[in-house]
Coordinates of N, CA, C and O in Angstrom, one line a residue:
X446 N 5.1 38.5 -16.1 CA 4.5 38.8 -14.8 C 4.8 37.7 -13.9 O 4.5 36.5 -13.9
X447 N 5.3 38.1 -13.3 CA 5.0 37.4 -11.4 C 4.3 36.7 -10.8 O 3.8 37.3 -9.9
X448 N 4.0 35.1 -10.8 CA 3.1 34.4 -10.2 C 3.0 34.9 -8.8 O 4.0 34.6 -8.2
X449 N 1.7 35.7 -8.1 CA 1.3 35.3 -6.7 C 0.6 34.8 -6.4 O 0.0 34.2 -7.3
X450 N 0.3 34.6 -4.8 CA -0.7 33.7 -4.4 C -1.1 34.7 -3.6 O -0.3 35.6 -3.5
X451 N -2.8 35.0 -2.6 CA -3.1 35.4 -1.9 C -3.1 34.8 -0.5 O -4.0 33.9 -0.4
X452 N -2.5 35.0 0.3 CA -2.8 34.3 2.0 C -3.8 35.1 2.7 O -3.8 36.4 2.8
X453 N -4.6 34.0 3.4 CA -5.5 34.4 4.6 C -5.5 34.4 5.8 O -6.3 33.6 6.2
X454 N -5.1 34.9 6.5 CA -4.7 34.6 8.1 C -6.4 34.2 8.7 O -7.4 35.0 8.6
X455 N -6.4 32.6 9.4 CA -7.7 32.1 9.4 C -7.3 32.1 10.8 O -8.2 32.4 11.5
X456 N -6.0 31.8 11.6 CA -5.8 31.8 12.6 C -5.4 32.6 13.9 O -5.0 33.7 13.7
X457 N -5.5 32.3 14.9 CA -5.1 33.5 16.0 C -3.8 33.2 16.3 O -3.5 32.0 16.4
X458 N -2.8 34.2 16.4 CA -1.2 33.9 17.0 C -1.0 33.5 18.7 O 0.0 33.0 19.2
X459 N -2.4 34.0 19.2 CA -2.1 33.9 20.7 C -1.9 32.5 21.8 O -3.0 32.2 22.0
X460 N -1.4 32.0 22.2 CA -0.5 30.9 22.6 C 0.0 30.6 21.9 O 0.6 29.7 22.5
X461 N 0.5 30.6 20.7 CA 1.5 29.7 19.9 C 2.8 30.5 20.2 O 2.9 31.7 20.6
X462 N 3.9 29.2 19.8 CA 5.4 29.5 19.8 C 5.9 31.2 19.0 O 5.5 31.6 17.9
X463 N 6.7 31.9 19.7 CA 7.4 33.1 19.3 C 7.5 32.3 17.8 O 6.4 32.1 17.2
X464 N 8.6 31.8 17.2 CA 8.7 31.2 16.0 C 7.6 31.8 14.7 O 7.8 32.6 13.8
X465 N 6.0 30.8 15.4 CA 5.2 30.9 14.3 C 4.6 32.3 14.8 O 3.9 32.5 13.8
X466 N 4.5 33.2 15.4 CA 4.2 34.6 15.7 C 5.3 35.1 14.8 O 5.1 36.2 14.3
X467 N 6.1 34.8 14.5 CA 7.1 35.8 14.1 C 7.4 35.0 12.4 O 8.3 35.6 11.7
X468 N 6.6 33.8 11.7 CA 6.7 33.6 10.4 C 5.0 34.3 10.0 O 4.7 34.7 8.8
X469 N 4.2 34.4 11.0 CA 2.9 35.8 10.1 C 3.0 37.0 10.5 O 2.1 37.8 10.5
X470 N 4.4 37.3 10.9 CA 4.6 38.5 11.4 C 5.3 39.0 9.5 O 4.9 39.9 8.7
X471 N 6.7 37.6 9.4 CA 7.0 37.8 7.9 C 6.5 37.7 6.7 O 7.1 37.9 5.7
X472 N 5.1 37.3 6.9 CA 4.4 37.1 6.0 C 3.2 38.3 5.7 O 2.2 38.2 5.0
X473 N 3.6 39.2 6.6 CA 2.7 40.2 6.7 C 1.5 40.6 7.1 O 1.0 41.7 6.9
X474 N 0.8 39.3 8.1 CA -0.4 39.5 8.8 C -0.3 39.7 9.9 O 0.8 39.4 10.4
X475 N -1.2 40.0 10.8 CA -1.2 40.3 12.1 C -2.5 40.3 12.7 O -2.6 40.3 13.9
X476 N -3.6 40.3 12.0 CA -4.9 40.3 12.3 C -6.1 39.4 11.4 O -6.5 39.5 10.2
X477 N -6.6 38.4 12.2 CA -7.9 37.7 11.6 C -7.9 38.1 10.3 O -7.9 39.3 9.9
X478 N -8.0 37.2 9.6 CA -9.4 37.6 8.3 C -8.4 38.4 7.7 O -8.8 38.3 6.6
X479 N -7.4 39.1 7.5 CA -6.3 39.8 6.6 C -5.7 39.2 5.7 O -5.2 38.1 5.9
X480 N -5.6 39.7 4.4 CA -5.3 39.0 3.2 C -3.9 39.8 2.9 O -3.8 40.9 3.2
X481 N -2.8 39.2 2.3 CA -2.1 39.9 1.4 C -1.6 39.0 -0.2 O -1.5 37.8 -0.5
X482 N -1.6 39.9 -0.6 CA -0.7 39.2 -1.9 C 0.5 39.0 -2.3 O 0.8 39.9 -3.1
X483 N 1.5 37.9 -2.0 CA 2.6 37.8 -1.9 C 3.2 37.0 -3.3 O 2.7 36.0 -3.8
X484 N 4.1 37.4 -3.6 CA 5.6 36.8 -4.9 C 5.6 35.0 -4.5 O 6.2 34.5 -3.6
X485 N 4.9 34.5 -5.2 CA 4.9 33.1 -5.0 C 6.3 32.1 -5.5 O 6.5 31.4 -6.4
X486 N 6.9 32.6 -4.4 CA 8.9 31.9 -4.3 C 8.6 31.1 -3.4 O 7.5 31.1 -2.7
X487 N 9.8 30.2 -3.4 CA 9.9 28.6 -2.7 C 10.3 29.5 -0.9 O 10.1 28.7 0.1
X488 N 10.6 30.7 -0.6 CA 10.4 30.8 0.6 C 9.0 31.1 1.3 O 8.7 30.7 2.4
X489 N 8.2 32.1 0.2 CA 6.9 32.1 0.7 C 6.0 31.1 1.0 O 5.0 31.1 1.8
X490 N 6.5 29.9 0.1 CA 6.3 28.7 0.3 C 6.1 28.2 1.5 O 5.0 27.8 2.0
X491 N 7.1 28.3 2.0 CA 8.1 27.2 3.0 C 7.7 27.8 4.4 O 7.7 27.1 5.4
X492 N 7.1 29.4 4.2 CA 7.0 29.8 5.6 C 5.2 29.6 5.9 O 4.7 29.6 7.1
X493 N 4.7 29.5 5.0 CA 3.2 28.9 5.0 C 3.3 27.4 5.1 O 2.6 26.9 6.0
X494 N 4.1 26.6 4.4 CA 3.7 25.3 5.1 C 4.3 25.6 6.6 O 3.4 25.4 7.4
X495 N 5.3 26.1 7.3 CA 5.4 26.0 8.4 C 4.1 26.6 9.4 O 4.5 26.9 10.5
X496 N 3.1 26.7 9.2 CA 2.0 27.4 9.7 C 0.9 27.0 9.1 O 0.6 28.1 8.7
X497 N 0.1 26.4 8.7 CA -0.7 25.6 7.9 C -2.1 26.1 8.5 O -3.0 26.8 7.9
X498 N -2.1 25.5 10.0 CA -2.9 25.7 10.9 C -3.6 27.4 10.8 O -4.8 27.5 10.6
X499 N -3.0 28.3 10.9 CA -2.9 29.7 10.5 C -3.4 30.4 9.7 O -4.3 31.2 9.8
X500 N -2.7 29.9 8.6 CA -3.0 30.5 6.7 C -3.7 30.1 6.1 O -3.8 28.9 6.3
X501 N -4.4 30.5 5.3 CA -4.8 29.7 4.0 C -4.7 30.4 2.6 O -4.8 31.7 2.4
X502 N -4.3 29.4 1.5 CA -4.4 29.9 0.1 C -5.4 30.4 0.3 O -6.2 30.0 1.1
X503 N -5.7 31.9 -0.7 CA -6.7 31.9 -1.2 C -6.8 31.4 -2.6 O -7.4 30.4 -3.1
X504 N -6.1 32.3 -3.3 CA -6.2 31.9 -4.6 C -4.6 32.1 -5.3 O -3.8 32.7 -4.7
X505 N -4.3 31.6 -6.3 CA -3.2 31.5 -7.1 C -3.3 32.2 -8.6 O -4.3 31.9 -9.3
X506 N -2.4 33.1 -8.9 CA -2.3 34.1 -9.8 C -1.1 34.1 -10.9 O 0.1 34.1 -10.5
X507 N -1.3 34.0 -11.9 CA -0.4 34.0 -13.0 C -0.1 32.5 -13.5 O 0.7 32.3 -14.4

């Protein structure tokens, strides 16, 4: 099985850079408080540290 992680979108996209609108767009949130459960690879990685401010772990799986 597939280590994931859960993300939390804690932040609002509104004034921020096209860029980070468009890495929780790829990470699949769009709305407050929305969780998804994503394949924990070195890009899912990479596009959550670039947004820090935004996301949060919730939890880690496998």
């Amino acid at each position: 099985m597939a280590k994931t992680i859960v993300v939390k979108q804690i932040g609002s996209p509104i004034r921020r850079p096209a860029k980070q609108r468009a890495t929780l767009v790829g990470l699949g949130l769009n709305k407050l408080h929305k969780t998804r459960e994503l394949e924990d690879t070195p890009a899912v990685r990479g596009m959550i540290a670039k947004i820090p401010h935004m996301v949060q772990i919730v939890e880690e799986k496998g």
